[in-house]
Tab-separated table of C-alpha atoms in Angstrom:
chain	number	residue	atom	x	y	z
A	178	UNK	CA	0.000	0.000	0.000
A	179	UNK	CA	1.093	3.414	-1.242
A	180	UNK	CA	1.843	6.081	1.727
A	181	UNK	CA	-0.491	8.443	2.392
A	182	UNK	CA	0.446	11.975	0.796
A	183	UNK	CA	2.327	14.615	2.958
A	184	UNK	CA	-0.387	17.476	4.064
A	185	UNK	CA	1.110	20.102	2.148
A	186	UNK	CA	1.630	17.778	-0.895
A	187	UNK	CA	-0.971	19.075	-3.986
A	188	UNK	CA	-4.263	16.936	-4.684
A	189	UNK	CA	-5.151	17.413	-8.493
A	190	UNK	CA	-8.992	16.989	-9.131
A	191	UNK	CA	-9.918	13.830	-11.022
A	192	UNK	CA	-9.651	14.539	-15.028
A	193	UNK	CA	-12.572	14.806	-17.047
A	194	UNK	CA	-11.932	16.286	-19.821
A	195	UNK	CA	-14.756	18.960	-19.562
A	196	UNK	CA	-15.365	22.308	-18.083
A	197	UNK	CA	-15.363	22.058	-14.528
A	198	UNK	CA	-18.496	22.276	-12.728
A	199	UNK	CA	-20.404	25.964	-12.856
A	200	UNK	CA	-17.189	27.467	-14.825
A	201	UNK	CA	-18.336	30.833	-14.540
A	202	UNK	CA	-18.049	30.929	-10.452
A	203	UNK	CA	-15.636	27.896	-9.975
A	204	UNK	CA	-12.895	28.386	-7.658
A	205	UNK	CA	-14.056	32.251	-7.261
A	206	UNK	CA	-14.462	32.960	-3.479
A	207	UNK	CA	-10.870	33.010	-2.270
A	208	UNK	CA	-10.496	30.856	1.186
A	209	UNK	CA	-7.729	32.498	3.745
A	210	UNK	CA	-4.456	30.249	3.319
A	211	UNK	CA	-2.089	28.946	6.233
A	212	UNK	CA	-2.659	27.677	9.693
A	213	UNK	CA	-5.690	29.464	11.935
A	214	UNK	CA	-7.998	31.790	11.289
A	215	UNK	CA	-10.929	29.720	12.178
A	216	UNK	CA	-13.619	32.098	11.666
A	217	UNK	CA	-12.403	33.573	8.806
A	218	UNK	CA	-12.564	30.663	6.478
A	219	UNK	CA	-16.019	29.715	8.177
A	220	UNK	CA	-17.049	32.996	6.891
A	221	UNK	CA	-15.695	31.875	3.500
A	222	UNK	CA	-17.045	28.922	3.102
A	223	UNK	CA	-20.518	30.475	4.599
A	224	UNK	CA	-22.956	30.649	2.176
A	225	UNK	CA	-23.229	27.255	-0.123
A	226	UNK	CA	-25.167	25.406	2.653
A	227	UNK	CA	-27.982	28.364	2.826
A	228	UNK	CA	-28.617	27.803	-1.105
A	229	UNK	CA	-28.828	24.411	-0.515
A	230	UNK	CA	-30.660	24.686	2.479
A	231	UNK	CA	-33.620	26.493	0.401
A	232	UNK	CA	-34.642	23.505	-1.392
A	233	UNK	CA	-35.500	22.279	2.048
A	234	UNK	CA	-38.015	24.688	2.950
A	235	UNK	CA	-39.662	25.410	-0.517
A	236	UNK	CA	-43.309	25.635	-0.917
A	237	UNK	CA	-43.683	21.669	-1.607
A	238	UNK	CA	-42.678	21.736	2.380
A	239	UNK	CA	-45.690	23.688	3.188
A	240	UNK	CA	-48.376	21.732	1.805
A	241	UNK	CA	-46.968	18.524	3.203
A	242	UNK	CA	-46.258	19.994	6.556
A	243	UNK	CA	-49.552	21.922	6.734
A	244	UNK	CA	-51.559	19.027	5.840
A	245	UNK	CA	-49.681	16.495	8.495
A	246	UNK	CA	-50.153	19.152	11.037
A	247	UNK	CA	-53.409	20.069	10.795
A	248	UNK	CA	-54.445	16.281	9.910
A	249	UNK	CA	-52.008	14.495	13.023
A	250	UNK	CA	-51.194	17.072	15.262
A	251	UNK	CA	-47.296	16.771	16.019
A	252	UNK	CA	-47.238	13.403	15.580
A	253	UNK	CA	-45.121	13.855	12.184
A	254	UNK	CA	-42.298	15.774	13.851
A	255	UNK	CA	-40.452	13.262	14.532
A	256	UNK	CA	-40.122	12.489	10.425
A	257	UNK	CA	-39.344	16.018	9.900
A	258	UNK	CA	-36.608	15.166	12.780
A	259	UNK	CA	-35.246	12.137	10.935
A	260	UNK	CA	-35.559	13.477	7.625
A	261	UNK	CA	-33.315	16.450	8.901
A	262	UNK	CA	-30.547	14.290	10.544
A	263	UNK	CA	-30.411	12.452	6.998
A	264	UNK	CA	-30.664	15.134	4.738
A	265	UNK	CA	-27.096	16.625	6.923
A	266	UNK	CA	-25.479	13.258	6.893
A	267	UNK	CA	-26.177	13.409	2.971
A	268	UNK	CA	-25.535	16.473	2.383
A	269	UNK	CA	-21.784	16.206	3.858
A	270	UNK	CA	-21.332	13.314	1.669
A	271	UNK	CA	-22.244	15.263	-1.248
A	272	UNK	CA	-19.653	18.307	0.020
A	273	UNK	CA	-17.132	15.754	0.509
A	274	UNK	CA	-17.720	14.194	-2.995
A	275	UNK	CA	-17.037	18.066	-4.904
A	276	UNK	CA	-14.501	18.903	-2.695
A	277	UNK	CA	-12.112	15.889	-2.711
A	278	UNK	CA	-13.034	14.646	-6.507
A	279	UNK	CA	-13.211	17.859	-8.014
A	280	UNK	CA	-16.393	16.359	-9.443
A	281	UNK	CA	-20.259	17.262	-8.787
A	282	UNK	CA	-22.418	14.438	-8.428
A	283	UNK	CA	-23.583	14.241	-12.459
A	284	UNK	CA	-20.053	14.364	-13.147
A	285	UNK	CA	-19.265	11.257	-11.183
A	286	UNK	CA	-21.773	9.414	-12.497
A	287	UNK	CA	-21.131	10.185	-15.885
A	288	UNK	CA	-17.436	8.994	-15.108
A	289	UNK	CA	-18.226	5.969	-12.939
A	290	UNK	CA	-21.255	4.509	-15.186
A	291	UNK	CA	-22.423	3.199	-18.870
A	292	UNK	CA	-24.405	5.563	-21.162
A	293	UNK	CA	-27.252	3.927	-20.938
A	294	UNK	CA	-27.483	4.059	-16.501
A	295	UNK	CA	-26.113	7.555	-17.082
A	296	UNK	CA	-28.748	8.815	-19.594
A	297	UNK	CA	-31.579	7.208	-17.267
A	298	UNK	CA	-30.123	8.318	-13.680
A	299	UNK	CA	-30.017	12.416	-16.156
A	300	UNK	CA	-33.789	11.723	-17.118
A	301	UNK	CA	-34.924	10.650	-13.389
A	302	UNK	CA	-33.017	13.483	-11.871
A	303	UNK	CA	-34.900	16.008	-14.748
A	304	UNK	CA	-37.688	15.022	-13.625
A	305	UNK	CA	-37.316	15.678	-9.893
A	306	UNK	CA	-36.138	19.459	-10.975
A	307	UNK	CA	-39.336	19.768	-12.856
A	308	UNK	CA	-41.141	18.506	-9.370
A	309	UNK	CA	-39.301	20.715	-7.442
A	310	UNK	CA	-40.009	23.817	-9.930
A	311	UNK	CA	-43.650	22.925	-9.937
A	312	UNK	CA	-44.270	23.285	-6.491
A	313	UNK	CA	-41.851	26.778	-6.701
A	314	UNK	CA	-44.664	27.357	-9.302
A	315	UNK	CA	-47.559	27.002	-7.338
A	316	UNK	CA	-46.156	28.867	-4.259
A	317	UNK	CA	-45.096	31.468	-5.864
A	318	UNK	CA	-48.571	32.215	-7.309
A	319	UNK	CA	-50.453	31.299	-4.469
A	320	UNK	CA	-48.535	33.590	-2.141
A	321	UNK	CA	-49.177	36.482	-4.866
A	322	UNK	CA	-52.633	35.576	-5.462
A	323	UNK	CA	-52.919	36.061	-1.363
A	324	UNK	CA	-50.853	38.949	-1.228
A	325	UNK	CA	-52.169	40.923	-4.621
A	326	UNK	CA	-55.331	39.199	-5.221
A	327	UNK	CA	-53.924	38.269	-8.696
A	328	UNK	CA	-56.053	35.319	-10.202
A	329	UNK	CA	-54.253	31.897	-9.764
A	330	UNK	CA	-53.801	31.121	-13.468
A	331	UNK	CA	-52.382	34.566	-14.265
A	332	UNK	CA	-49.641	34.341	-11.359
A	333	UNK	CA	-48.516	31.118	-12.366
A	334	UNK	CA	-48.089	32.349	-15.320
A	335	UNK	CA	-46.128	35.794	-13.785
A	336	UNK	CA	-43.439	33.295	-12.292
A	337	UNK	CA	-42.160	33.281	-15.917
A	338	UNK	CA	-40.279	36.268	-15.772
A	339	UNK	CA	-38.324	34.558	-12.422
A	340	UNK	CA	-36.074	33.729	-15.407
A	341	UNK	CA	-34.980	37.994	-15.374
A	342	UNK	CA	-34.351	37.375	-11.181
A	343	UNK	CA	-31.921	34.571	-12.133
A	344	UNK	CA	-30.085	36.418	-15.072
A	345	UNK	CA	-29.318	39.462	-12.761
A	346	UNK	CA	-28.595	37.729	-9.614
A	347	UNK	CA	-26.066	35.389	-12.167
A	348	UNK	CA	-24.375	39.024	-13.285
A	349	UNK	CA	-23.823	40.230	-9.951
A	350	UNK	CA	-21.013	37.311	-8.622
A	351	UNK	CA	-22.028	34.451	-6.811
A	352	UNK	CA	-21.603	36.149	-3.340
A	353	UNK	CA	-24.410	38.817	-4.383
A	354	UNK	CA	-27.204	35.574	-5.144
A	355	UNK	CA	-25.533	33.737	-1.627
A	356	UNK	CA	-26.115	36.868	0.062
A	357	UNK	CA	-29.681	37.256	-1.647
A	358	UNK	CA	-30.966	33.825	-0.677
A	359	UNK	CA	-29.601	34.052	2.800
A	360	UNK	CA	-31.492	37.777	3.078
A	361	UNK	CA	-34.719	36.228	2.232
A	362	UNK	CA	-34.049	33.039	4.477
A	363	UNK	CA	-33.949	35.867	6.966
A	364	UNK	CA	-37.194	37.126	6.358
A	365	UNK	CA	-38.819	33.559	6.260
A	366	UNK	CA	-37.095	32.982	9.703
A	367	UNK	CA	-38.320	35.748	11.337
A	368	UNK	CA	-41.872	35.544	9.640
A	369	UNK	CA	-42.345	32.092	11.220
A	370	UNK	CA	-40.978	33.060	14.656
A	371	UNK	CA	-43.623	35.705	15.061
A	372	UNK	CA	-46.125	33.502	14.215
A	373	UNK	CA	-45.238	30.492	16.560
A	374	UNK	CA	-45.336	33.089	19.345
A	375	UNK	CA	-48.551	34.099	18.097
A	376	UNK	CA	-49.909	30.327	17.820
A	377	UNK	CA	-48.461	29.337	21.420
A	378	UNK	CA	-47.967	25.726	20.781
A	379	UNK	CA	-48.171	23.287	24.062
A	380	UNK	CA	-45.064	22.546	24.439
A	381	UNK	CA	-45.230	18.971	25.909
A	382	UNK	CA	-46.777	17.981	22.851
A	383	UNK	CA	-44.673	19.428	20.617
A	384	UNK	CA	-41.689	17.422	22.615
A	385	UNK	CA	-43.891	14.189	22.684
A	386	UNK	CA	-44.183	14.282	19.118
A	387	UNK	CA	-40.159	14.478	18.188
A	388	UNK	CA	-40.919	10.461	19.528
A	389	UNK	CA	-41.469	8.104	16.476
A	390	UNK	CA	-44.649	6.230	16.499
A	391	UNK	CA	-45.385	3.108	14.377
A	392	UNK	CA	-48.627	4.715	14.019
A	393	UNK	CA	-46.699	6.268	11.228
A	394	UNK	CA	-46.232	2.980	9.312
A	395	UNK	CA	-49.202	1.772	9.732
A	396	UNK	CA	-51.795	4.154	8.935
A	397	UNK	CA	-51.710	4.788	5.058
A	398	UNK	CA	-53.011	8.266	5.008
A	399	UNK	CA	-49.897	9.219	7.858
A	400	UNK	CA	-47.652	7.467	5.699
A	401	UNK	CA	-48.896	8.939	2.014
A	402	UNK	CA	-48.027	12.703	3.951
A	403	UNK	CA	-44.861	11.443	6.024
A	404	UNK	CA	-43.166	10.131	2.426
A	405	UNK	CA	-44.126	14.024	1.396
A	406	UNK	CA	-42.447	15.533	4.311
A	407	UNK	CA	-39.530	12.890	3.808
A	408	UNK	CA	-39.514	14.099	-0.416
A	409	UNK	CA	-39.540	17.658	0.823
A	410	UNK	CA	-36.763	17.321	3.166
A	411	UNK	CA	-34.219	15.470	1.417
A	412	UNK	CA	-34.437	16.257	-1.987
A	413	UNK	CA	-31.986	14.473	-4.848
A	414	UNK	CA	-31.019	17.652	-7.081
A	415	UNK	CA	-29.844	19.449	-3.810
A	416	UNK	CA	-27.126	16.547	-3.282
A	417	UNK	CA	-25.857	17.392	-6.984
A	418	UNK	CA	-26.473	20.874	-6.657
A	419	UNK	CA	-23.845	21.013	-2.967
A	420	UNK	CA	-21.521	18.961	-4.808
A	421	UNK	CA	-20.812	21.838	-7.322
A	422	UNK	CA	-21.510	24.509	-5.414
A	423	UNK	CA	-18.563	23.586	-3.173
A	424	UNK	CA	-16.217	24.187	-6.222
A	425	UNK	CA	-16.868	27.930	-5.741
A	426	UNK	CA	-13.964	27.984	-3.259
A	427	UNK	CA	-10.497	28.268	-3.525
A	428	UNK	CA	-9.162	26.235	-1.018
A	429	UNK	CA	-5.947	24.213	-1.254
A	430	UNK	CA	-5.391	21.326	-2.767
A	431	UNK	CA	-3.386	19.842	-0.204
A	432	UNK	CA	-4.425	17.134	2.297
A	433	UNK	CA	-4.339	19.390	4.738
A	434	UNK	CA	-6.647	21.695	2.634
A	435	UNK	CA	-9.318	19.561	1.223
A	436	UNK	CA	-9.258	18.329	5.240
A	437	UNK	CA	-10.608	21.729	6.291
A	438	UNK	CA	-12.439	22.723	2.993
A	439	UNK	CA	-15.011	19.369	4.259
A	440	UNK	CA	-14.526	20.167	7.703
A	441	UNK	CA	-16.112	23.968	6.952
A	442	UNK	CA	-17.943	22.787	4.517
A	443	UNK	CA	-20.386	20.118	6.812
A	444	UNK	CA	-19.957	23.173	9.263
A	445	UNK	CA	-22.055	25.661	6.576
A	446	UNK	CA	-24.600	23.175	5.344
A	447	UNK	CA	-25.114	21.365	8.655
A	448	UNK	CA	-25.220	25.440	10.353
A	449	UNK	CA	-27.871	25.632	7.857
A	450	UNK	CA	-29.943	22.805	7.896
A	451	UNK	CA	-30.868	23.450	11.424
A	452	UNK	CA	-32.676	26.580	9.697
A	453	UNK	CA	-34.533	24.564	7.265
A	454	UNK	CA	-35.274	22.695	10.408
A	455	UNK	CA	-36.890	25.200	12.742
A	456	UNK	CA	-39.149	26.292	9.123
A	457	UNK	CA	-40.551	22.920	8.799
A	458	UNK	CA	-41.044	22.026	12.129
A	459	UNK	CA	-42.621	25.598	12.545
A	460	UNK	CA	-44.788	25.429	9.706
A	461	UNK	CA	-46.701	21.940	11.027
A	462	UNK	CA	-46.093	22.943	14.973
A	463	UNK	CA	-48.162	26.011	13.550
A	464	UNK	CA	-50.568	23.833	11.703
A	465	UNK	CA	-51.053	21.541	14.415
A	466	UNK	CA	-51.467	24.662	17.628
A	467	UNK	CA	-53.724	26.609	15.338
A	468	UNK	CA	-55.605	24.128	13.342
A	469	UNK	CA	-55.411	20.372	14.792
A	470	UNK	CA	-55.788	21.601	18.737
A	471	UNK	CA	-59.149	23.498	17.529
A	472	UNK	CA	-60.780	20.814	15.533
A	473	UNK	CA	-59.752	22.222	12.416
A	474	UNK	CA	-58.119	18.543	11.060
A	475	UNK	CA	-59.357	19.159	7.646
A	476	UNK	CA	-56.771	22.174	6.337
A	477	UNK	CA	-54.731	20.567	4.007
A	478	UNK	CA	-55.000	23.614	1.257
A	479	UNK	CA	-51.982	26.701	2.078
A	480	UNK	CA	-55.672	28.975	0.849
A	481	UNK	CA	-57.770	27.585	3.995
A	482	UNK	CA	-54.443	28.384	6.498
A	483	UNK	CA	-53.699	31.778	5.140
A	484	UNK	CA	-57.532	32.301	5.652
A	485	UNK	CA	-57.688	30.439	9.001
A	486	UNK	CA	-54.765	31.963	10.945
A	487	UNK	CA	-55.693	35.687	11.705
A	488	UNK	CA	-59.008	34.729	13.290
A	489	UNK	CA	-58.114	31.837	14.867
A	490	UNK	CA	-54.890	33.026	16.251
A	491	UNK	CA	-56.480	36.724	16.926
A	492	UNK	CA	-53.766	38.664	15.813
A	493	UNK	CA	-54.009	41.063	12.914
A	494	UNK	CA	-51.147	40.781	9.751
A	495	UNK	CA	-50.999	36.615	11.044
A	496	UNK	CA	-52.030	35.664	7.750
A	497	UNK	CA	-50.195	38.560	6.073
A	498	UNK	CA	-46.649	36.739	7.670
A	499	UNK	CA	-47.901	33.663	6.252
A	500	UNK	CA	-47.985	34.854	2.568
A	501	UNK	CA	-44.726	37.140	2.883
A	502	UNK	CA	-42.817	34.068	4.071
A	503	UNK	CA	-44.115	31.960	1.175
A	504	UNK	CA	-43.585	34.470	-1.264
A	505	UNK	CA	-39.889	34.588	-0.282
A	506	UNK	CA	-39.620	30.823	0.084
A	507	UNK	CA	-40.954	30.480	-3.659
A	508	UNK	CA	-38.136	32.989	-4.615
A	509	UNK	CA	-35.597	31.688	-2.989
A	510	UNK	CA	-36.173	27.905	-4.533
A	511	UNK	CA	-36.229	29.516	-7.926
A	512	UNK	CA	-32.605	30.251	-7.716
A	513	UNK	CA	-31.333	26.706	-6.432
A	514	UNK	CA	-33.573	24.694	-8.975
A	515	UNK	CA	-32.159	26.664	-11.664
A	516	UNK	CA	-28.449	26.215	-10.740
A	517	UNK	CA	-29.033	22.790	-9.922
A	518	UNK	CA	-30.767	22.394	-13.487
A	519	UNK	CA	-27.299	23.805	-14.805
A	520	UNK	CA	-25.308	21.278	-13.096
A	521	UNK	CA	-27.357	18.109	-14.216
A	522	UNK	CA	-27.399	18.691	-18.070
A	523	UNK	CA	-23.793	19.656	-18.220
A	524	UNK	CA	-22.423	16.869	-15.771
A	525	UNK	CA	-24.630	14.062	-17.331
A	526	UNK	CA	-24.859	15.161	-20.749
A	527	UNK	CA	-22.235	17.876	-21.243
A	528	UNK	CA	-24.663	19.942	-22.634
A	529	UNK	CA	-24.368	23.442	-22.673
A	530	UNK	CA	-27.222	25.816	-22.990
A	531	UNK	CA	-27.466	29.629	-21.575
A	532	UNK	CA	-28.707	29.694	-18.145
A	533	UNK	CA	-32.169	31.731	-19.744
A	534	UNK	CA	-32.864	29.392	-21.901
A	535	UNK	CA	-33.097	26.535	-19.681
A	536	UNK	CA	-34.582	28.385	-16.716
A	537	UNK	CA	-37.238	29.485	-18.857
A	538	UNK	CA	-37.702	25.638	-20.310
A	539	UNK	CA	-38.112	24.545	-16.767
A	540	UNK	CA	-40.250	26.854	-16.068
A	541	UNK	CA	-42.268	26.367	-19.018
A	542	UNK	CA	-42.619	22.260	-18.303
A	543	UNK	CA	-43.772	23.556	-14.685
A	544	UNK	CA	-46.216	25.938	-15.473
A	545	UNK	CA	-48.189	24.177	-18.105
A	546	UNK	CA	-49.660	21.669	-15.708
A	547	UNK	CA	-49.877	23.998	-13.149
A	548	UNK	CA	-52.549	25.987	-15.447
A	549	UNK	CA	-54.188	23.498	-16.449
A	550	UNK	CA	-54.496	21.782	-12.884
A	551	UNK	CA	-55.459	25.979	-11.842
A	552	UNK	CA	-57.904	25.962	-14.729
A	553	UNK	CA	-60.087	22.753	-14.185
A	554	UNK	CA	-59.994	22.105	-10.712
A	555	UNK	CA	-58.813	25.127	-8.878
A	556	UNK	CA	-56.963	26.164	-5.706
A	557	UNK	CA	-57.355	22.585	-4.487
A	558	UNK	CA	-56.125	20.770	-7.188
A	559	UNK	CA	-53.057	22.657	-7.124
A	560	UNK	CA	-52.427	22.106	-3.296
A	561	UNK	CA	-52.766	18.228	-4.202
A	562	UNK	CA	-50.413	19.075	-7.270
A	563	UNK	CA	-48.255	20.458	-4.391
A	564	UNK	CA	-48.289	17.487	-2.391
A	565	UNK	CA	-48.161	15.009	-5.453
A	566	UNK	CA	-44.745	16.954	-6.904
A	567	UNK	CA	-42.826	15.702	-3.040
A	568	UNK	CA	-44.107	12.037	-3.509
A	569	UNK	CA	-42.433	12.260	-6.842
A	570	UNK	CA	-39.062	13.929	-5.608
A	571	UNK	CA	-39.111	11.443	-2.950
A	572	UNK	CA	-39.404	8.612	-5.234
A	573	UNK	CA	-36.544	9.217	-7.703
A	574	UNK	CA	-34.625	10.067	-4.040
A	575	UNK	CA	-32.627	6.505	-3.998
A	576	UNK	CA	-31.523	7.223	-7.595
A	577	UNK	CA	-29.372	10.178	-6.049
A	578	UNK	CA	-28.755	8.714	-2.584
A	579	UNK	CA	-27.153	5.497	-3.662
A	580	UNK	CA	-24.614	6.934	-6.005
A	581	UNK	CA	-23.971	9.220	-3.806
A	582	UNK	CA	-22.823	6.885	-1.200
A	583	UNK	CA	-20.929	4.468	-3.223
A	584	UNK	CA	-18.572	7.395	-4.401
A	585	UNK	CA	-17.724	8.522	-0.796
A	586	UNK	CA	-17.079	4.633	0.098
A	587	UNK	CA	-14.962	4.143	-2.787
A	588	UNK	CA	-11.244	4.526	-1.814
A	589	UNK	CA	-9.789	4.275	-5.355
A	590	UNK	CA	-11.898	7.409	-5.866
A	591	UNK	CA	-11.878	9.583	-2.371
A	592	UNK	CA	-8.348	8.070	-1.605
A	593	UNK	CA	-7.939	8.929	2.681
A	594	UNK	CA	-11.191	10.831	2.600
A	595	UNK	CA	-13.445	7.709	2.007
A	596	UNK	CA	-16.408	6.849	4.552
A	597	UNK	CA	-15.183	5.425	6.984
A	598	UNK	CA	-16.554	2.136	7.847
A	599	UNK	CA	-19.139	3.880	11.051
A	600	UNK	CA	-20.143	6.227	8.292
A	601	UNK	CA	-21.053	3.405	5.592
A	602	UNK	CA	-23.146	2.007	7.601
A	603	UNK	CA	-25.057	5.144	8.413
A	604	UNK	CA	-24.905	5.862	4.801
A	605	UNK	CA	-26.473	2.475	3.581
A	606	UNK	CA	-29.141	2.780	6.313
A	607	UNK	CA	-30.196	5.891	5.163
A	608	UNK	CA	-30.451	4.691	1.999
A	609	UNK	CA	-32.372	1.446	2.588
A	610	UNK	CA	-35.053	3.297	5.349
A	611	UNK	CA	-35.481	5.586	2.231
A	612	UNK	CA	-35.982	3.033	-0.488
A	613	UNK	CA	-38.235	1.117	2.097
A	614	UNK	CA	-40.482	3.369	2.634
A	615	UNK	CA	-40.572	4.717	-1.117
A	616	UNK	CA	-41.382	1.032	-1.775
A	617	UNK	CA	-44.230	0.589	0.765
A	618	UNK	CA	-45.952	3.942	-0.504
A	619	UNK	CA	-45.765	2.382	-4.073
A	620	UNK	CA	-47.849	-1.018	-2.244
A	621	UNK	CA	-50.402	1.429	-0.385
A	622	UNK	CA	-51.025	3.626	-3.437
A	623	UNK	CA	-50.281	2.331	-6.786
């Protein structure tokens, strides 16, 4: 066995003979060299884990969290919980791969497999982006629609021109769209922390219910909304969309460099997570004090909440919150389905197409069912849309999550930074309770 190399001894990147991954910000955020300065190359690395962190609080979230809330009381906390702890464990993995590889996740696979699993694992992972950008879709329009009274058809429509947001946020340097997305986390944040005051959940409860139940297993309609939650939380284009973004640093290639790049790294995104956390758990804990607790089990539709929560929880602008915090959550999941869009085609396919063009074909793929969903059956149909597009991302989940681990296990390819043999056994776990539970859902409902 070959010696390990010396820490200050360079690490190329795997060869792919390709652009590298998002060429116009790669390697563009300079990290502080040398020994020290802890907080200082935190702040550096700061930011990738927020964008990534949006996908985990996007609209889809609300619906499924809304309905298990208002449906079960806390009893689904505990998934949101567990779906948290995996989506940071994952999410590492995925930091680890870009970091140490030089590759994003697409571009691994590419690498590692035949056309044909390559082409199929692209198609799958397509279709969880256009999932993920049709619930964007939907919030978007129903938080305007609440806001502006604009009819539901025409602001689904509106979110069209989300493809101008992108193309001026892309202009200004990454740090300008981290610092964006992390200013409207902010305001989502804050939103939600008013209204859980407001909403003054019983706090035994709320406890009791971060306690898994088999309940949850065993009673189809719990399980059809606890996959949603579990779709909404960990979500496959985020794992190829942190394995890119990583790249945006300019850390050393040393061993002792791509050491701390991962160690900062898991620090951002895990730092991070724990927001997307508090949102989801706040948006059923707020389901479940204002709805559930007063008898109120059937509000499963974002509409019948946003309606619900000034008079129920007495305080004037509750509702407003509501729809100010989904408007910025729709915006905010805009900009990390494009990028991650980006990073699919071109590390499965190589293909290169201007960022416009294939935000706005996205887009387009979203927003034509959404209308016609709108059209015929109205603001229901699109909250069950809503709902529908997590099932979906959480079914073409193992696709992502199994590549993803079999990477970071594989020594010829991660060399010292490999899983470690504690950590492959987390890893595979994960990945089995996931492809368990997608495969139950498919007995109970198909």
């Amino acid at each position: 066995m070959s010696p390990p190399p010396a820490a200050d001894s360079v690490i190329e990147p795997i060869p792919t003979g390709h652009q590298p991954s998002l060429p116009e910000a790669h390697r563009s955020v300079r990290v502080p060299g040398g020994v020290g300065q802890f907080w200082r190359k935190l702040g550096a690395f700061a930011g990738p884990g927020y964008l990534v962190a949006v996908g985990y609080m996007d609209p889809g979230n609300w619906a499924t969290d809304i309905a298990g809330g208002s449906s079960f009381g806390y009893t689904l906390l505990s998934v949101i919980l567990f779906s948290n702890l995996m989506a940071m464990l994952l999410q590492s993995l995925a930091a680890k791969l870009g970091i140490v590889t030089g590759l994003d996740l697409a571009q691994a696979c590419r690498q590692q497999y035949s056309k044909p699993v390559r082409i199929m694992l692209w198609i799958l992972c397509e279709i969880a982006i256009a999932a993920c950008d049709l619930a964007e879709v939907i919030g978007t329009a129903i938080a305007l629609q609440l806001l502006f009274g604009i009819p539901l058809v025409m602001g689904i429509c509106l979110t069209a021109a989300d493809v101008l947001l992108i193309l001026m946020l892309h202009q200004r340097g990454f740090r300008q769209l981290e610092a964006f997305v992390v200013a409207l986390l902010i305001v989502i944040t804050g939103c939600f922390a008013i209204e859980l005051i407001l909403s003054r959940p019983d706090m035994a409860a709320v406890a009791k219910g971060f306690v898994p139940t088999t309940q949850i297993a065993t009673n189809p309609a719990m399980l059809y909304i606890a996959i949603g939650i579990l779709g909404a939380t960990v979500m496959p284009h985020n794992l190829y969309l942190h394995s890119s973004l990583v790249q945006t640093r300019r850390y050393e290639r040393t061993q002792r460099g791509l050491k701390e790049a991962v160690k900062f790294a898991t620090i951002d995104s895990t730092v991070a997570l724990g927001f997307a956390f508090f949102i989801n758990a706040a948006i059923l804990i707020l389901a479940a004090s204002a709805f559930h607790a007063t008898g109120r089990t059937d509000v499963a539709d974002i509409h019948q909440a946003y309606d619900l929560l000034t008079p129920v929880l007495g305080a004037a602008g509750a509702s407003a919150l509501f729809a100010v915090a989904l408007l910025a959550s729709g915006q905010n999941s805009t900009v990390t389905a494009t990028l991650a869009g980006q990073i699919v085609m071109e590390g499965f396919v190589d293909f290169k197409i201007a960022p416009w063009v294939r935000r706005l074909a996205t887009r387009l793929m979203a927003i034509i069912p959404a209308v016609i969903v709108a059209i015929l059956y109205g603001a229901e149909g699109t909250t069950r849309l809503l709902i529908l597009s997590q099932v979906i991302l959480s079914l073409q989940l193992p696709f992502a999550v199994v590549p993803l681990v079999k990477f970071t296990s594989d020594r010829g390819l991660m060399g010292g930074f490999a899983n470690s043999a504690r950590l492959k056994i987390g890893a595979w776990a994960v990945s089995a309770i996931i492809i368990i539970l997608n495969l139950k859902l498919l007995t109970e409902f198909l």
